[in-house]
mmCIF file of C-alpha atoms in Angstrom:
data_model
loop_
_atom_site.group_PDB
_atom_site.id
_atom_site.type_symbol
_atom_site.label_atom_id
_atom_site.label_comp_id
_atom_site.label_asym_id
_atom_site.label_seq_id
_atom_site.Cartn_x
_atom_site.Cartn_y
_atom_site.Cartn_z
ATOM 1 C CA MET A 7 61.887 8.799 -26.770
ATOM 2 C CA GLY A 8 63.753 9.871 -23.564
ATOM 3 C CA GLU A 9 63.200 13.132 -21.314
ATOM 4 C CA PRO A 10 62.258 16.232 -23.881
ATOM 5 C CA GLN A 11 65.216 18.755 -23.867
ATOM 6 C CA TRP A 12 63.110 22.107 -23.272
ATOM 7 C CA LEU A 13 64.291 25.044 -24.516
ATOM 8 C CA ASP A 14 66.518 27.102 -21.851
ATOM 9 C CA LYS A 15 66.029 30.401 -20.952
ATOM 10 C CA ARG A 16 68.456 31.864 -23.322
ATOM 11 C CA GLU A 17 66.910 29.346 -26.376
ATOM 12 C CA ALA A 18 63.437 30.549 -25.613
ATOM 13 C CA ARG A 19 64.250 33.936 -25.931
ATOM 14 C CA LEU A 20 65.787 33.562 -29.250
ATOM 15 C CA TRP A 21 63.059 31.462 -30.712
ATOM 16 C CA GLU A 22 60.485 34.077 -29.439
ATOM 17 C CA SER A 23 62.625 36.941 -31.097
ATOM 18 C CA TYR A 24 63.448 35.063 -34.331
ATOM 19 C CA ARG A 25 59.446 34.477 -34.790
ATOM 20 C CA ASP A 26 58.134 37.855 -33.203
ATOM 21 C CA THR A 27 60.907 40.319 -35.404
ATOM 22 C CA HIS A 28 59.705 38.719 -38.628
ATOM 23 C CA ARG A 29 55.894 39.300 -37.415
ATOM 24 C CA GLU A 30 56.463 42.765 -36.353
ATOM 25 C CA LEU A 31 58.777 43.335 -39.184
ATOM 26 C CA MET A 32 56.462 42.069 -42.042
ATOM 27 C CA ARG A 33 53.403 43.970 -39.970
ATOM 28 C CA ALA A 34 55.757 47.411 -39.934
ATOM 29 C CA LEU A 35 56.259 46.914 -43.887
ATOM 30 C CA GLU A 36 52.727 46.075 -44.941
ATOM 31 C CA ALA A 37 51.339 49.334 -42.844
ATOM 32 C CA ARG A 38 53.618 51.479 -44.410
ATOM 33 C CA MET A 39 52.943 50.016 -48.141
ATOM 34 C CA ILE A 40 49.166 49.808 -47.264
ATOM 35 C CA SER A 41 49.029 53.757 -46.258
ATOM 36 C CA ASN A 42 51.556 54.883 -49.147
ATOM 37 C CA SER A 43 50.097 52.456 -51.749
ATOM 38 C CA GLY A 44 46.883 51.302 -51.266
ATOM 39 C CA LEU A 45 48.595 47.593 -51.862
ATOM 40 C CA SER A 46 48.486 44.904 -48.953
ATOM 41 C CA GLY A 47 51.558 42.677 -48.434
ATOM 42 C CA ALA A 48 49.710 39.712 -50.434
ATOM 43 C CA ASP A 49 48.996 42.206 -53.512
ATOM 44 C CA TYR A 50 53.089 43.294 -53.585
ATOM 45 C CA ALA A 51 54.123 39.604 -53.276
ATOM 46 C CA LEU A 52 52.191 38.879 -56.426
ATOM 47 C CA LEU A 53 53.127 42.028 -58.261
ATOM 48 C CA HIS A 54 56.560 42.038 -57.865
ATOM 49 C CA PRO A 55 57.570 38.420 -59.413
ATOM 50 C CA LEU A 56 55.127 39.230 -62.478
ATOM 51 C CA SER A 57 56.634 42.622 -62.901
ATOM 52 C CA GLU A 58 59.963 40.879 -62.909
ATOM 53 C CA ALA A 59 58.681 37.734 -65.660
ATOM 54 C CA GLU A 60 59.287 38.123 -69.415
ATOM 55 C CA ASP A 61 56.094 39.991 -70.661
ATOM 56 C CA GLY A 62 55.033 40.231 -67.400
ATOM 57 C CA VAL A 63 53.101 36.793 -67.227
ATOM 58 C CA LEU A 64 53.892 33.766 -65.246
ATOM 59 C CA ARG A 65 51.984 30.189 -65.124
ATOM 60 C CA THR A 66 49.824 29.961 -62.187
ATOM 61 C CA ARG A 67 51.961 27.555 -60.720
ATOM 62 C CA ASP A 68 55.266 28.551 -60.893
ATOM 63 C CA LEU A 69 53.774 32.251 -59.537
ATOM 64 C CA GLY A 70 52.444 29.832 -56.362
ATOM 65 C CA ARG A 71 56.041 28.498 -56.176
ATOM 66 C CA SER A 72 57.866 31.756 -56.059
ATOM 67 C CA VAL A 73 55.751 33.035 -53.549
ATOM 68 C CA GLY A 74 55.458 29.433 -51.390
ATOM 69 C CA TRP A 75 51.853 29.763 -51.018
ATOM 70 C CA GLU A 76 49.094 26.722 -51.311
ATOM 71 C CA ARG A 77 46.703 26.742 -54.366
ATOM 72 C CA SER A 78 43.579 28.252 -52.731
ATOM 73 C CA ARG A 79 45.317 30.974 -50.999
ATOM 74 C CA LEU A 80 46.748 31.905 -54.172
ATOM 75 C CA SER A 81 43.520 31.640 -56.435
ATOM 76 C CA HIS A 82 41.507 33.715 -53.996
ATOM 77 C CA GLN A 83 44.184 36.574 -53.827
ATOM 78 C CA VAL A 84 44.545 36.258 -57.921
ATOM 79 C CA SER A 85 40.441 36.561 -57.963
ATOM 80 C CA ARG A 86 40.774 39.692 -55.768
ATOM 81 C CA MET A 87 43.262 41.435 -57.539
ATOM 82 C CA GLU A 88 41.695 40.330 -60.944
ATOM 83 C CA LYS A 89 38.644 42.224 -59.746
ATOM 84 C CA ARG A 90 40.641 45.128 -59.181
ATOM 85 C CA GLY A 91 42.602 44.820 -62.189
ATOM 86 C CA LEU A 92 45.495 44.808 -61.392
ATOM 87 C CA VAL A 93 46.357 41.535 -62.844
ATOM 88 C CA CYS A 94 44.343 38.776 -65.525
ATOM 89 C CA ARG A 95 44.102 35.014 -66.004
ATOM 90 C CA GLU A 96 44.814 33.876 -69.331
ATOM 91 C CA GLU A 97 44.838 29.969 -70.789
ATOM 92 C CA CYS A 98 48.302 28.660 -71.523
ATOM 93 C CA VAL A 99 49.054 27.964 -74.937
ATOM 94 C CA ALA A 100 51.570 25.177 -74.291
ATOM 95 C CA ASP A 101 49.798 23.327 -71.835
ATOM 96 C CA ALA A 102 46.024 23.165 -72.182
ATOM 97 C CA ARG A 103 45.239 22.027 -68.264
ATOM 98 C CA GLY A 104 47.513 25.439 -67.229
ATOM 99 C CA SER A 105 46.487 28.870 -66.405
ATOM 100 C CA MET A 106 48.344 32.039 -66.366
ATOM 101 C CA VAL A 107 48.633 35.049 -64.432
ATOM 102 C CA ARG A 108 49.597 38.318 -66.315
ATOM 103 C CA LEU A 109 49.970 41.740 -64.713
ATOM 104 C CA THR A 110 47.831 44.809 -66.299
ATOM 105 C CA GLU A 111 49.075 48.094 -67.333
ATOM 106 C CA LEU A 112 46.992 49.244 -64.115
ATOM 107 C CA GLY A 113 49.326 46.333 -62.119
ATOM 108 C CA ARG A 114 52.121 47.656 -63.587
ATOM 109 C CA THR A 115 51.633 51.085 -62.502
ATOM 110 C CA ALA A 116 50.670 50.201 -58.976
ATOM 111 C CA ILE A 117 53.715 48.603 -58.371
ATOM 112 C CA ASP A 118 55.884 50.655 -59.873
ATOM 113 C CA ALA A 119 54.431 53.659 -57.690
ATOM 114 C CA ALA A 120 54.638 51.276 -54.527
ATOM 115 C CA ALA A 121 58.062 49.736 -55.141
ATOM 116 C CA PRO A 122 60.479 53.019 -54.233
ATOM 117 C CA ASP A 123 59.009 53.481 -50.807
ATOM 118 C CA HIS A 124 59.115 49.873 -50.033
ATOM 119 C CA VAL A 125 62.390 49.633 -50.970
ATOM 120 C CA ASP A 126 63.301 52.547 -48.599
ATOM 121 C CA ALA A 127 61.334 51.244 -46.096
ATOM 122 C CA VAL A 128 62.792 47.673 -46.451
ATOM 123 C CA ARG A 129 66.267 49.457 -45.800
ATOM 124 C CA ALA A 130 65.272 51.723 -42.829
ATOM 125 C CA TYR A 131 63.632 48.543 -40.867
ATOM 126 C CA PHE A 132 65.864 45.860 -42.144
ATOM 127 C CA PHE A 133 69.375 46.232 -44.044
ATOM 128 C CA ASN A 134 70.293 49.555 -42.034
ATOM 129 C CA ARG A 135 70.173 48.115 -38.854
ATOM 130 C CA LEU A 136 73.207 45.149 -39.771
ATOM 131 C CA THR A 137 76.576 45.931 -41.151
ATOM 132 C CA PRO A 138 77.760 44.528 -44.047
ATOM 133 C CA ALA A 139 79.956 41.780 -41.785
ATOM 134 C CA GLU A 140 76.393 40.791 -39.888
ATOM 135 C CA GLN A 141 74.204 40.800 -43.365
ATOM 136 C CA ALA A 142 76.722 38.418 -44.764
ATOM 137 C CA GLN A 143 76.817 36.287 -41.368
ATOM 138 C CA LEU A 144 72.814 36.327 -41.380
ATOM 139 C CA THR A 145 72.718 34.729 -44.752
ATOM 140 C CA THR A 146 75.173 32.201 -44.040
ATOM 141 C CA LEU A 147 72.972 31.426 -41.080
ATOM 142 C CA LEU A 148 69.953 31.598 -42.776
ATOM 143 C CA ASP A 149 71.177 29.458 -45.779
ATOM 144 C CA ARG A 150 72.311 26.889 -43.140
ATOM 145 C CA ILE A 151 68.926 26.590 -41.787
ATOM 146 C CA ALA A 152 67.147 26.587 -45.100
ATOM 147 C CA ALA A 153 69.514 23.632 -46.677
ATOM 148 C CA ASP A 154 68.329 21.277 -44.098
ATOM 149 C CA LEU A 155 64.309 21.393 -43.883
ATOM 150 C CA PRO A 156 62.645 18.695 -44.723
ATOM 151 C CA GLU A 157 60.293 19.114 -47.882
ATOM 152 C CA THR A 158 56.810 19.737 -47.138
ATOM 153 C CA CYS A 159 54.020 20.728 -49.569
ATOM 154 C CA PRO A 160 52.280 24.407 -48.942
ATOM 155 C CA THR A 161 49.467 23.765 -46.432
ATOM 156 C CA PRO A 162 46.615 26.276 -46.254
ATOM 157 C CA ASP A 163 47.036 27.174 -42.503
ATOM 158 C CA CYS A 164 51.187 27.892 -41.857
ATOM 159 C CA ASP A 165 50.911 31.601 -42.022
ATOM 160 C CA ASP A 166 52.223 31.793 -38.303
ATOM 161 C CA MET B 16 62.878 61.867 -53.075
ATOM 162 C CA GLY B 17 65.248 60.952 -54.775
ATOM 163 C CA GLU B 18 66.246 57.649 -57.171
ATOM 164 C CA PRO B 19 65.290 54.548 -55.146
ATOM 165 C CA GLN B 20 68.251 52.915 -53.995
ATOM 166 C CA TRP B 21 67.308 49.370 -55.219
ATOM 167 C CA LEU B 22 68.346 46.301 -53.473
ATOM 168 C CA ASP B 23 71.744 44.988 -55.180
ATOM 169 C CA LYS B 24 71.888 41.280 -55.800
ATOM 170 C CA ARG B 25 73.650 40.307 -52.761
ATOM 171 C CA GLU B 26 70.753 42.301 -50.663
ATOM 172 C CA ALA B 27 68.311 40.741 -52.733
ATOM 173 C CA ARG B 28 69.317 37.496 -51.802
ATOM 174 C CA LEU B 29 69.437 37.910 -48.286
ATOM 175 C CA TRP B 30 65.967 39.487 -48.012
ATOM 176 C CA GLU B 31 64.467 36.752 -50.250
ATOM 177 C CA SER B 32 66.376 33.942 -47.712
ATOM 178 C CA TYR B 33 65.026 35.842 -44.401
ATOM 179 C CA ARG B 34 61.556 35.355 -45.547
ATOM 180 C CA ASP B 35 61.936 31.953 -47.537
ATOM 181 C CA THR B 36 63.596 30.346 -44.443
ATOM 182 C CA HIS B 37 60.905 31.690 -42.010
ATOM 183 C CA ARG B 38 58.136 30.552 -44.237
ATOM 184 C CA GLU B 39 59.845 26.855 -44.977
ATOM 185 C CA LEU B 40 60.847 26.592 -41.339
ATOM 186 C CA MET B 41 57.555 27.439 -39.877
ATOM 187 C CA ARG B 42 55.795 25.250 -42.487
ATOM 188 C CA ALA B 43 57.978 22.043 -41.775
ATOM 189 C CA LEU B 44 57.241 22.467 -38.053
ATOM 190 C CA GLU B 45 53.480 22.748 -38.604
ATOM 191 C CA ALA B 46 53.651 19.724 -41.009
ATOM 192 C CA ARG B 47 55.279 17.792 -38.231
ATOM 193 C CA MET B 48 52.694 18.938 -35.737
ATOM 194 C CA ILE B 49 49.968 18.473 -37.692
ATOM 195 C CA SER B 50 51.081 14.669 -38.724
ATOM 196 C CA ASN B 51 52.360 14.019 -35.216
ATOM 197 C CA SER B 52 49.311 15.039 -32.882
ATOM 198 C CA GLY B 53 46.563 16.662 -35.191
ATOM 199 C CA LEU B 54 47.352 20.519 -33.769
ATOM 200 C CA SER B 55 48.162 23.099 -36.224
ATOM 201 C CA GLY B 56 50.498 25.745 -35.813
ATOM 202 C CA ALA B 57 47.770 28.091 -34.960
ATOM 203 C CA ASP B 58 46.193 25.735 -32.442
ATOM 204 C CA TYR B 59 50.042 25.425 -30.841
ATOM 205 C CA ALA B 60 50.358 29.198 -30.885
ATOM 206 C CA LEU B 61 47.505 29.841 -28.180
ATOM 207 C CA LEU B 62 47.668 26.678 -26.344
ATOM 208 C CA HIS B 63 51.286 27.351 -25.404
ATOM 209 C CA PRO B 64 50.380 30.732 -23.611
ATOM 210 C CA LEU B 65 47.640 29.563 -21.827
ATOM 211 C CA SER B 66 49.352 26.519 -20.869
ATOM 212 C CA GLU B 67 52.279 28.761 -19.041
ATOM 213 C CA ALA B 68 49.727 31.174 -17.390
ATOM 214 C CA GLU B 69 48.273 30.925 -14.039
ATOM 215 C CA ASP B 70 45.386 28.236 -13.918
ATOM 216 C CA GLY B 71 45.531 28.004 -17.673
ATOM 217 C CA VAL B 72 43.643 31.083 -18.092
ATOM 218 C CA LEU B 73 44.206 34.539 -19.886
ATOM 219 C CA ARG B 74 42.156 37.815 -20.434
ATOM 220 C CA THR B 75 41.368 37.370 -24.559
ATOM 221 C CA ARG B 76 43.228 40.627 -24.892
ATOM 222 C CA ASP B 77 46.199 39.392 -23.231
ATOM 223 C CA LEU B 78 45.973 36.474 -25.451
ATOM 224 C CA GLY B 79 45.801 38.113 -28.604
ATOM 225 C CA ARG B 80 49.055 40.530 -27.776
ATOM 226 C CA SER B 81 51.350 37.286 -26.525
ATOM 227 C CA VAL B 82 50.613 36.022 -30.154
ATOM 228 C CA GLY B 83 50.369 39.387 -31.933
ATOM 229 C CA TRP B 84 47.200 38.538 -33.617
ATOM 230 C CA GLU B 85 44.500 40.820 -34.515
ATOM 231 C CA ARG B 86 41.319 40.614 -33.022
ATOM 232 C CA SER B 87 38.943 38.681 -35.506
ATOM 233 C CA ARG B 88 41.808 36.376 -36.453
ATOM 234 C CA LEU B 89 42.177 35.412 -32.670
ATOM 235 C CA SER B 90 38.245 34.994 -32.515
ATOM 236 C CA HIS B 91 37.790 32.624 -35.304
ATOM 237 C CA GLN B 92 40.742 30.484 -33.697
ATOM 238 C CA VAL B 93 39.338 30.669 -30.284
ATOM 239 C CA SER B 94 35.899 29.757 -31.831
ATOM 240 C CA ARG B 95 37.487 26.560 -33.618
ATOM 241 C CA MET B 96 38.943 25.354 -30.567
ATOM 242 C CA GLU B 97 36.384 25.817 -28.487
ATOM 243 C CA LYS B 98 34.320 23.294 -30.708
ATOM 244 C CA ARG B 99 37.135 20.863 -30.211
ATOM 245 C CA GLY B 100 36.979 21.535 -26.756
ATOM 246 C CA LEU B 101 40.690 22.550 -26.197
ATOM 247 C CA VAL B 102 39.652 26.024 -24.610
ATOM 248 C CA CYS B 103 36.680 27.480 -23.247
ATOM 249 C CA ARG B 104 35.487 31.384 -23.174
ATOM 250 C CA GLU B 105 34.732 32.851 -19.985
ATOM 251 C CA GLU B 106 33.665 36.134 -18.796
ATOM 252 C CA CYS B 107 35.997 38.560 -16.870
ATOM 253 C CA VAL B 108 35.362 38.900 -13.279
ATOM 254 C CA ALA B 109 37.233 41.943 -12.371
ATOM 255 C CA ASP B 110 35.922 43.907 -15.959
ATOM 256 C CA ALA B 111 32.223 43.229 -17.209
ATOM 257 C CA ARG B 112 33.515 44.280 -20.562
ATOM 258 C CA GLY B 113 36.541 41.849 -20.880
ATOM 259 C CA SER B 114 36.491 38.220 -22.050
ATOM 260 C CA MET B 115 38.713 35.307 -20.986
ATOM 261 C CA VAL B 116 40.099 32.237 -22.626
ATOM 262 C CA ARG B 117 40.731 28.810 -20.850
ATOM 263 C CA LEU B 118 42.531 25.901 -21.417
ATOM 264 C CA THR B 119 40.579 22.930 -20.901
ATOM 265 C CA GLU B 120 41.861 19.485 -19.634
ATOM 266 C CA LEU B 121 41.322 18.249 -22.960
ATOM 267 C CA GLY B 122 43.496 21.012 -24.163
ATOM 268 C CA ARG B 123 46.343 20.357 -22.051
ATOM 269 C CA THR B 124 46.302 16.947 -22.647
ATOM 270 C CA ALA B 125 46.640 17.914 -26.382
ATOM 271 C CA ILE B 126 49.570 20.305 -26.013
ATOM 272 C CA ASP B 127 51.316 18.180 -22.886
ATOM 273 C CA ALA B 128 51.277 15.539 -25.731
ATOM 274 C CA ALA B 129 52.434 17.647 -28.739
ATOM 275 C CA ALA B 130 55.092 19.414 -27.046
ATOM 276 C CA PRO B 131 58.110 16.724 -26.744
ATOM 277 C CA ASP B 132 58.153 16.085 -30.224
ATOM 278 C CA HIS B 133 57.714 19.774 -31.156
ATOM 279 C CA VAL B 134 60.633 21.045 -29.150
ATOM 280 C CA ASP B 135 62.318 17.957 -30.768
ATOM 281 C CA ALA B 136 61.800 19.465 -33.999
ATOM 282 C CA VAL B 137 62.689 23.348 -33.257
ATOM 283 C CA ARG B 138 66.074 21.956 -31.848
ATOM 284 C CA ALA B 139 66.414 19.695 -35.253
ATOM 285 C CA TYR B 140 65.527 22.634 -37.761
ATOM 286 C CA PHE B 141 66.801 25.714 -36.184
ATOM 287 C CA PHE B 142 69.003 25.304 -32.938
ATOM 288 C CA ASN B 143 71.099 22.211 -34.007
ATOM 289 C CA ARG B 144 72.165 24.245 -36.758
ATOM 290 C CA LEU B 145 73.539 26.915 -35.249
ATOM 291 C CA THR B 146 76.449 26.928 -32.529
ATOM 292 C CA PRO B 147 76.119 28.675 -29.550
ATOM 293 C CA ALA B 148 78.150 31.711 -30.416
ATOM 294 C CA GLU B 149 75.703 32.032 -33.690
ATOM 295 C CA GLN B 150 72.548 31.840 -31.551
ATOM 296 C CA ALA B 151 74.022 34.875 -29.564
ATOM 297 C CA GLN B 152 74.682 36.842 -32.483
ATOM 298 C CA LEU B 153 71.333 36.050 -34.101
ATOM 299 C CA THR B 154 69.499 37.203 -31.051
ATOM 300 C CA THR B 155 71.853 40.364 -31.013
ATOM 301 C CA LEU B 156 71.117 41.008 -34.525
ATOM 302 C CA LEU B 157 67.081 40.418 -34.180
ATOM 303 C CA ASP B 158 66.977 42.412 -30.982
ATOM 304 C CA ARG B 159 68.440 45.442 -32.993
ATOM 305 C CA ILE B 160 65.783 45.198 -36.117
ATOM 306 C CA ALA B 161 62.978 44.748 -33.516
ATOM 307 C CA ALA B 162 63.680 47.657 -31.480
ATOM 308 C CA ASP B 163 63.320 49.989 -34.087
ATOM 309 C CA LEU B 164 60.427 49.060 -36.003
ATOM 310 C CA PRO B 165 57.674 51.522 -35.816
ATOM 311 C CA GLU B 166 54.760 50.544 -33.992
ATOM 312 C CA THR B 167 51.812 49.332 -35.552
ATOM 313 C CA CYS B 168 48.399 48.057 -34.872
ATOM 314 C CA PRO B 169 47.737 44.258 -35.827
ATOM 315 C CA THR B 170 46.403 44.227 -39.465
ATOM 316 C CA PRO B 171 43.555 41.615 -40.550
ATOM 317 C CA ASP B 172 46.022 40.711 -43.603
ATOM 318 C CA CYS B 173 50.046 40.630 -42.666
ATOM 319 C CA ASP B 174 50.354 36.617 -42.620
ATOM 320 C CA ASP B 175 52.975 36.711 -45.226
#
């Protein structure tokens, strides 16, 4: 391997901005969600796919895939939400080894109450800052980056 | 408040792509770093600013600010790295209430060994997918989003 090609000043700026903007945007959305509805970002992340699933129920495996979390993180978060009555665990009828997660009535009420302000926040902090042409361009760039990533399994500690 | 203006299909696609691409990119970088150097993303996140600081030392507060982590997450990660001999804690000479984190020789060796492959990976997974004009445009869009975010304090659970 030759001399590493370090990032120049312009590249380092973009790389830092890419990571920091994501972190600060997610933090701002989460802070607003907690103060508005008492739900955390992690609560919402799981309630959302469940609320869109048929009968409000998903295989645990599919739920994990939809949020991209590894198993132990998902399991801890489901346990926390189960204690608060937002979801419940069920055995999978079709597969004895599988388990399912079901949205409860309370969970449905919670996400229905949180969603309108959350979508307003996503518009205010993200979409309203970009023209439709910029949104289209950003979609193109992100898709290109995503398409060429090596496949990895979720790891326990990659939340940065 | 009127009827919420839900995301349309195109907007939902971009929003999902924005979050998923970030997560998968960080995961791919971390998987490669772990396999290449044994350092996690969190290790590298702290070693990097320390390695660039004068004498390899920073106030704990400034280190936390530079990575955007809340105090308890930073403290746990510094403890883990201290046990492995990558950093050490020191009292702050100028401020009795303050503490400092210092890169050890082992920590310096570890980041020096990890950095060349990491910068190669950042180029392969991110920069090489974008033309210089696209990089410039992405910088502009991200800066505009970042500039208008409400100020929030780091919260314990906003790693999504």
